[in-house]
Coordinates of C-alpha atoms in Angstrom, one line a residue:
M12 CA 0.0 0.0 0.0
E13 CA 2.8 2.4 0.9
L14 CA 4.6 1.6 -2.4
A15 CA 1.4 2.4 -4.3
V16 CA 1.0 5.7 -2.5
E17 CA 4.6 6.6 -3.4
S18 CA 4.0 5.6 -7.0
S19 CA 0.9 7.7 -7.1
E20 CA 2.7 10.7 -5.7
S21 CA 5.6 10.3 -8.1
S22 CA 3.1 10.1 -11.0
M23 CA 1.3 13.2 -9.9
L24 CA 4.6 15.1 -9.5
K25 CA 5.7 14.0 -13.0
G26 CA 2.4 15.1 -14.4
Q27 CA 2.7 18.5 -12.7
A28 CA 6.2 18.9 -14.0
E29 CA 5.0 18.1 -17.6
I30 CA 2.3 20.8 -17.3
W31 CA 4.8 23.4 -16.0
K32 CA 7.1 22.5 -18.9
Q33 CA 4.4 22.9 -21.6
M34 CA 3.0 26.0 -19.9
F35 CA 6.3 27.8 -20.4
S36 CA 7.5 26.2 -23.6
F37 CA 7.1 29.7 -25.2
A38 CA 10.2 30.7 -23.3
D39 CA 12.3 28.5 -25.5
S40 CA 11.1 30.2 -28.7
M41 CA 11.4 33.7 -27.2
A42 CA 14.9 33.1 -26.1
L43 CA 15.7 31.7 -29.6
K44 CA 14.2 34.8 -31.2
C45 CA 16.3 37.0 -28.9
A46 CA 19.4 35.2 -30.0
V47 CA 18.5 35.8 -33.6
E48 CA 17.7 39.5 -33.0
L49 CA 21.0 40.0 -31.2
R50 CA 22.9 37.9 -33.8
I51 CA 24.7 36.0 -31.1
A52 CA 25.5 33.0 -33.4
D53 CA 27.0 35.4 -36.0
I54 CA 29.1 37.1 -33.4
I55 CA 30.6 33.8 -32.2
H56 CA 31.0 32.6 -35.8
S57 CA 32.9 35.8 -36.7
H58 CA 35.5 35.1 -34.1
G59 CA 36.1 31.6 -35.4
R60 CA 36.2 30.1 -31.9
P61 CA 34.2 30.1 -28.7
I62 CA 34.2 33.4 -26.9
T63 CA 33.4 34.9 -23.5
L64 CA 30.1 36.5 -22.5
S65 CA 31.8 39.9 -22.3
Q66 CA 33.1 39.5 -25.9
I67 CA 29.6 38.7 -27.1
A68 CA 28.2 41.7 -25.2
S69 CA 30.9 44.1 -26.6
S70 CA 29.9 43.0 -30.1
L71 CA 26.2 43.8 -29.7
D72 CA 24.7 46.8 -31.5
S73 CA 24.4 48.6 -28.2
P74 CA 26.4 51.1 -26.2
S75 CA 25.6 49.6 -22.8
P76 CA 24.4 46.0 -23.0
D77 CA 23.2 44.2 -19.8
V78 CA 25.6 41.3 -19.4
S79 CA 23.7 39.8 -16.6
Y80 CA 20.5 39.7 -18.7
L81 CA 22.4 38.2 -21.5
Y82 CA 23.9 35.5 -19.2
R83 CA 20.5 34.4 -18.1
I84 CA 19.2 34.1 -21.7
M85 CA 22.4 32.2 -22.7
R86 CA 22.0 29.9 -19.7
L87 CA 18.7 28.6 -21.0
L88 CA 19.9 28.4 -24.6
V89 CA 22.9 26.3 -23.4
R90 CA 20.5 24.1 -21.5
K91 CA 18.6 23.6 -24.7
K92 CA 21.8 22.8 -26.6
I93 CA 21.5 25.8 -28.9
F94 CA 24.9 27.0 -27.8
S95 CA 27.8 25.2 -26.0
V96 CA 29.6 26.3 -22.9
D97 CA 33.1 25.5 -21.5
H98 CA 33.5 26.5 -17.9
H99 CA 37.1 25.4 -17.9
P100 CA 38.7 26.6 -21.2
S101 CA 42.2 25.3 -21.9
D102 CA 43.8 28.6 -21.2
G103 CA 42.2 28.8 -17.8
G104 CA 40.4 32.0 -18.6
E105 CA 36.7 33.0 -18.5
T106 CA 33.9 30.7 -19.5
V107 CA 33.4 30.6 -23.2
Y108 CA 30.4 30.0 -25.5
G109 CA 30.5 28.2 -28.8
L110 CA 28.3 27.1 -31.7
T111 CA 26.5 23.8 -31.9
R112 CA 24.9 21.9 -34.8
S113 CA 21.7 23.8 -33.9
S114 CA 23.0 27.4 -33.6
R115 CA 24.6 27.1 -37.0
W116 CA 21.1 27.3 -38.4
L117 CA 20.8 30.8 -36.8
L118 CA 23.5 32.4 -38.8
H119 CA 22.7 35.5 -40.9
D120 CA 26.0 36.6 -42.3
S121 CA 27.4 33.6 -44.1
D122 CA 26.6 31.3 -47.0
D123 CA 25.4 28.6 -44.7
L124 CA 21.7 27.7 -44.7
S125 CA 19.8 29.6 -42.1
L126 CA 16.4 29.5 -40.4
A127 CA 16.8 32.9 -38.9
P128 CA 14.3 34.7 -41.1
L129 CA 11.7 32.0 -40.4
I130 CA 12.2 32.3 -36.7
M131 CA 11.6 36.1 -36.9
M132 CA 8.5 35.5 -39.1
Q133 CA 6.9 32.8 -37.0
N134 CA 7.6 34.5 -33.7
H135 CA 6.5 38.0 -34.7
P136 CA 3.5 39.3 -32.7
W137 CA 1.5 39.5 -35.9
N138 CA 1.9 35.7 -36.4
M139 CA 1.6 34.8 -32.8
A140 CA -1.8 36.6 -32.2
P141 CA -3.9 34.0 -34.1
W142 CA -2.7 31.2 -31.8
H143 CA -4.6 32.9 -29.0
C144 CA -7.8 32.5 -30.9
F145 CA -7.9 28.7 -31.0
S146 CA -10.5 28.2 -28.3
Q147 CA -12.8 30.8 -30.0
C148 CA -12.4 29.0 -33.3
V149 CA -13.4 25.7 -31.6
K150 CA -16.4 27.2 -30.0
E151 CA -17.7 29.1 -33.0
G152 CA -16.9 26.5 -35.6
G153 CA -18.2 27.1 -39.2
G154 CA -14.7 27.5 -40.6
T155 CA -13.7 30.3 -38.3
V156 CA -10.2 31.5 -39.4
A157 CA -7.9 32.3 -36.5
F158 CA -5.8 34.8 -38.4
K159 CA -8.9 36.7 -39.5
K160 CA -10.2 36.6 -35.9
A161 CA -6.9 38.2 -34.7
H162 CA -6.5 40.8 -37.5
G163 CA -9.8 41.3 -39.2
C164 CA -8.7 39.8 -42.5
E165 CA -7.1 36.7 -43.9
I166 CA -3.3 36.3 -44.2
W167 CA -3.0 37.0 -47.9
D168 CA -5.0 40.3 -47.6
F169 CA -3.0 41.3 -44.6
A170 CA 0.2 40.8 -46.5
S171 CA -1.0 42.7 -49.6
R172 CA -1.9 45.7 -47.3
N173 CA 1.1 45.6 -45.1
P174 CA 4.5 45.9 -46.9
E175 CA 6.4 45.3 -43.7
Y176 CA 4.6 42.0 -43.0
N177 CA 4.8 41.1 -46.7
K178 CA 8.6 41.3 -46.5
I179 CA 8.8 39.4 -43.2
F180 CA 6.6 36.7 -44.7
N181 CA 8.4 36.4 -48.0
D182 CA 11.9 36.4 -46.3
G183 CA 10.7 33.6 -44.0
L184 CA 9.4 31.5 -46.9
A185 CA 12.5 32.2 -49.0
C186 CA 14.9 30.8 -46.4
T187 CA 12.9 27.6 -46.3
S188 CA 13.1 27.4 -50.1
K189 CA 16.9 27.6 -49.9
I190 CA 17.1 24.9 -47.3
I191 CA 14.6 22.5 -48.9
S192 CA 15.8 23.1 -52.4
G193 CA 19.0 21.3 -51.7
A194 CA 17.1 18.3 -50.3
I195 CA 14.7 18.3 -53.3
I196 CA 17.5 18.5 -55.9
S197 CA 19.5 15.8 -54.2
G198 CA 16.5 13.5 -53.5
Y199 CA 14.8 14.0 -56.8
K200 CA 17.7 13.7 -59.1
D201 CA 15.9 12.1 -62.0
G202 CA 12.7 14.0 -61.6
F203 CA 13.6 17.2 -63.4
G204 CA 15.7 15.7 -66.2
S205 CA 12.9 15.3 -68.8
I206 CA 11.2 18.6 -68.0
G207 CA 11.6 21.4 -70.5
S208 CA 9.5 24.0 -68.7
L209 CA 8.4 24.2 -65.1
V210 CA 6.0 26.6 -63.3
D211 CA 6.3 27.1 -59.6
V212 CA 2.8 27.9 -58.4
G213 CA 2.9 30.1 -55.3
G214 CA 6.7 30.4 -55.7
G215 CA 7.0 33.6 -53.7
I216 CA 10.0 35.7 -54.8
G217 CA 11.4 32.9 -56.8
E218 CA 14.2 31.5 -54.6
M219 CA 13.1 27.9 -55.1
M220 CA 12.8 28.1 -58.9
S221 CA 16.2 29.8 -59.1
E222 CA 17.8 26.9 -57.3
I223 CA 16.2 24.4 -59.6
V224 CA 17.3 26.2 -62.7
K225 CA 20.8 26.5 -61.4
S226 CA 21.0 22.7 -61.2
Y227 CA 19.0 22.1 -64.4
P228 CA 19.8 25.0 -66.7
H229 CA 17.9 23.4 -69.6
I230 CA 14.6 24.1 -67.7
E231 CA 12.6 27.2 -68.6
G232 CA 11.5 28.4 -65.1
I233 CA 8.3 30.3 -64.4
N234 CA 7.8 31.7 -61.0
F235 CA 4.0 32.3 -60.5
D236 CA 2.5 34.1 -57.5
L237 CA 0.1 37.0 -56.6
P238 CA 1.0 40.3 -58.1
H239 CA 2.0 42.0 -54.8
V240 CA 4.5 39.1 -54.2
I241 CA 6.0 39.2 -57.7
A242 CA 6.4 43.0 -57.4
T243 CA 9.2 42.4 -54.8
A244 CA 10.9 39.4 -56.6
P245 CA 14.5 39.9 -57.7
K246 CA 15.8 38.9 -61.2
Y247 CA 17.2 35.3 -61.6
D248 CA 18.9 33.9 -64.6
G249 CA 16.5 31.5 -66.4
V250 CA 13.5 32.5 -64.4
S251 CA 10.5 34.6 -65.5
H252 CA 8.1 36.0 -63.0
M253 CA 4.4 36.0 -63.7
G254 CA 1.6 37.5 -61.5
G255 CA -1.8 36.0 -61.3
D256 CA -4.3 33.9 -59.3
M257 CA -3.9 30.1 -59.1
F258 CA -7.7 29.8 -58.5
Q259 CA -8.3 31.4 -61.9
D260 CA -5.5 30.2 -64.2
I261 CA -2.0 28.7 -64.1
P262 CA 0.6 29.3 -66.8
S263 CA 1.2 26.3 -69.1
A264 CA 4.3 24.2 -68.7
D265 CA 5.6 20.6 -68.9
A266 CA 5.2 20.2 -65.2
V267 CA 3.8 22.1 -62.2
F268 CA 5.7 22.5 -59.0
M269 CA 4.2 23.5 -55.7
K270 CA 6.0 23.7 -52.3
W271 CA 4.0 24.2 -49.2
I272 CA 1.0 25.6 -51.0
M273 CA -1.7 23.0 -50.6
H274 CA -1.5 22.8 -46.9
D275 CA -2.7 26.4 -46.8
W276 CA -6.1 25.5 -48.2
S277 CA -9.2 23.4 -47.6
D278 CA -9.8 20.2 -49.5
E279 CA -12.4 22.0 -51.7
D280 CA -9.9 24.8 -52.5
C281 CA -7.1 22.3 -53.2
V282 CA -9.3 20.4 -55.7
K283 CA -9.8 23.7 -57.5
I284 CA -6.1 24.4 -57.6
L285 CA -5.3 20.9 -58.7
R286 CA -7.8 21.1 -61.6
N287 CA -6.1 24.2 -62.8
C288 CA -2.8 22.4 -62.5
R289 CA -4.2 19.6 -64.6
K290 CA -5.2 22.1 -67.4
A291 CA -1.8 23.7 -67.4
I292 CA 0.2 20.5 -68.3
P293 CA 0.2 18.1 -71.2
A294 CA -2.4 15.3 -70.8
K295 CA 0.0 12.4 -71.4
T296 CA 3.4 13.6 -70.4
G297 CA 2.7 16.2 -67.8
K298 CA 3.2 15.8 -64.1
L299 CA 2.7 17.5 -60.8
I300 CA 5.4 17.8 -58.2
V301 CA 4.1 18.7 -54.8
V302 CA 6.4 19.3 -51.8
E303 CA 4.4 18.8 -48.6
I304 CA 4.4 17.0 -45.3
V305 CA 2.8 13.6 -45.2
V306 CA 1.4 13.2 -41.7
Q307 CA 2.0 9.9 -39.9
P308 CA -1.4 9.5 -38.1
E309 CA -0.2 7.0 -35.6
G310 CA 3.1 8.8 -34.9
G311 CA 6.5 7.6 -36.0
D312 CA 10.1 7.6 -35.1
G313 CA 11.3 9.8 -38.0
V314 CA 13.3 12.9 -37.1
F315 CA 10.6 15.2 -38.3
D316 CA 7.4 13.2 -37.5
D317 CA 6.3 15.4 -34.5
M318 CA 6.6 18.5 -36.7
G319 CA 3.8 17.3 -38.9
L320 CA 1.4 17.7 -36.0
V321 CA 2.9 21.0 -35.1
F322 CA 2.6 22.3 -38.6
D323 CA -1.0 21.2 -38.7
L324 CA -1.7 23.6 -35.8
L325 CA 0.3 26.2 -37.6
M326 CA -2.3 25.9 -40.4
L327 CA -5.1 26.4 -37.9
A328 CA -3.4 29.6 -36.8
H329 CA -2.6 31.1 -40.2
A330 CA -4.5 29.4 -43.0
S331 CA -8.0 29.5 -44.3
G332 CA -9.1 25.9 -43.8
G333 CA -5.6 24.5 -44.5
K334 CA -4.2 21.4 -42.9
E335 CA -1.4 18.9 -43.1
R336 CA -2.6 15.6 -44.7
T337 CA -2.1 11.9 -44.3
E338 CA -1.3 9.7 -47.4
L339 CA -5.0 8.7 -47.6
E340 CA -6.1 12.4 -47.5
W341 CA -3.6 13.2 -50.2
S342 CA -4.9 10.4 -52.3
K343 CA -8.5 11.7 -52.1
I344 CA -7.9 15.3 -53.2
L345 CA -5.4 14.3 -55.9
E346 CA -7.9 12.0 -57.5
Q347 CA -10.7 14.6 -57.3
G348 CA -8.3 17.1 -58.8
G349 CA -7.5 15.0 -61.8
F350 CA -4.4 13.1 -60.7
P351 CA -5.4 9.5 -60.0
R352 CA -1.8 8.2 -59.8
F353 CA 0.8 9.4 -57.4
K354 CA 3.9 8.2 -55.5
I355 CA 5.6 9.6 -52.4
I356 CA 9.3 10.2 -52.5
N357 CA 11.1 10.7 -49.2
I358 CA 13.9 13.3 -49.1
P359 CA 16.2 14.5 -46.4
A360 CA 13.9 17.3 -45.2
L361 CA 10.7 18.0 -43.3
P362 CA 8.4 17.6 -46.3
S363 CA 8.3 14.8 -48.9
I364 CA 7.8 14.9 -52.7
I365 CA 4.4 13.8 -54.0
E366 CA 4.7 13.1 -57.7
A367 CA 1.3 12.9 -59.4
Y368 CA 0.2 12.1 -62.9
P369 CA -3.0 13.0 -64.8
E370 CA -3.2 9.5 -66.4

């Protein structure tokens, strides 16, 4: 009996600890955002070696930084393995802080791949506000959109009216394109070889199409997005920019490419987009290349499996009926949209490639 009581108390204590941890999990992302804003990873990287807290502080864009404040933030980031710490450096001097495999993804000022713009985008107050509307959306139902609840309009309208948000949003998506493009090109080596022309639907400012054309210069690249997005797109060799609406018409090409577009929309809207994709490509030789998460409904042990569920909540926060889909859910909308055959190709990245065919 006594053992059972101890076991019950231990279980209750662990349960309490789990709730405390989840309650304040936002502290992790806020500390991470702080590190990006202060460019701490860049400062350490610029020295080429681990450095002291005072060296980090002296490199900040501030005449009088608070070192004790900085220490407390770094202490948590070290605990989370974002940065490393050596309390006993070989020269016997002060404690030094270094980069880890995680903090290298926070770099701005190098050619390395970076998630820094996405961290700033996802943790901006504009994008955080819709998360506070989940309970209202559950109660009200009827397709209530969290982003609209928070800001009075849907995300695409908000971006078209707000140049600052539009830049934050586009920069965030562009950095994911650069990261995922390498995985796509290495994991889909034979997929682009027979394509003469390729249209990237919802391609943002064209970063993804630019990377594809660099590796496959024979491809005529078309970057297609809303006019206000295309208006800020830089020039890329081999890529033409076209403004328009994917719900109305999609430029013709040998193949259609879409990265992280379908998850923004409801099944009904996805079918409309897919039917326009079907019209844009040749009936016998055309194909659709979709880069999206394939959710593992029963969970899994893949390195990114948990993120599928997190991204699904992200769609609740920002999208108009969007969601992440299981293989069965993908099968249904693809068939309704005119693509009865498809295969899933795993690549070394968060999403997978779904290659679909009209016949």
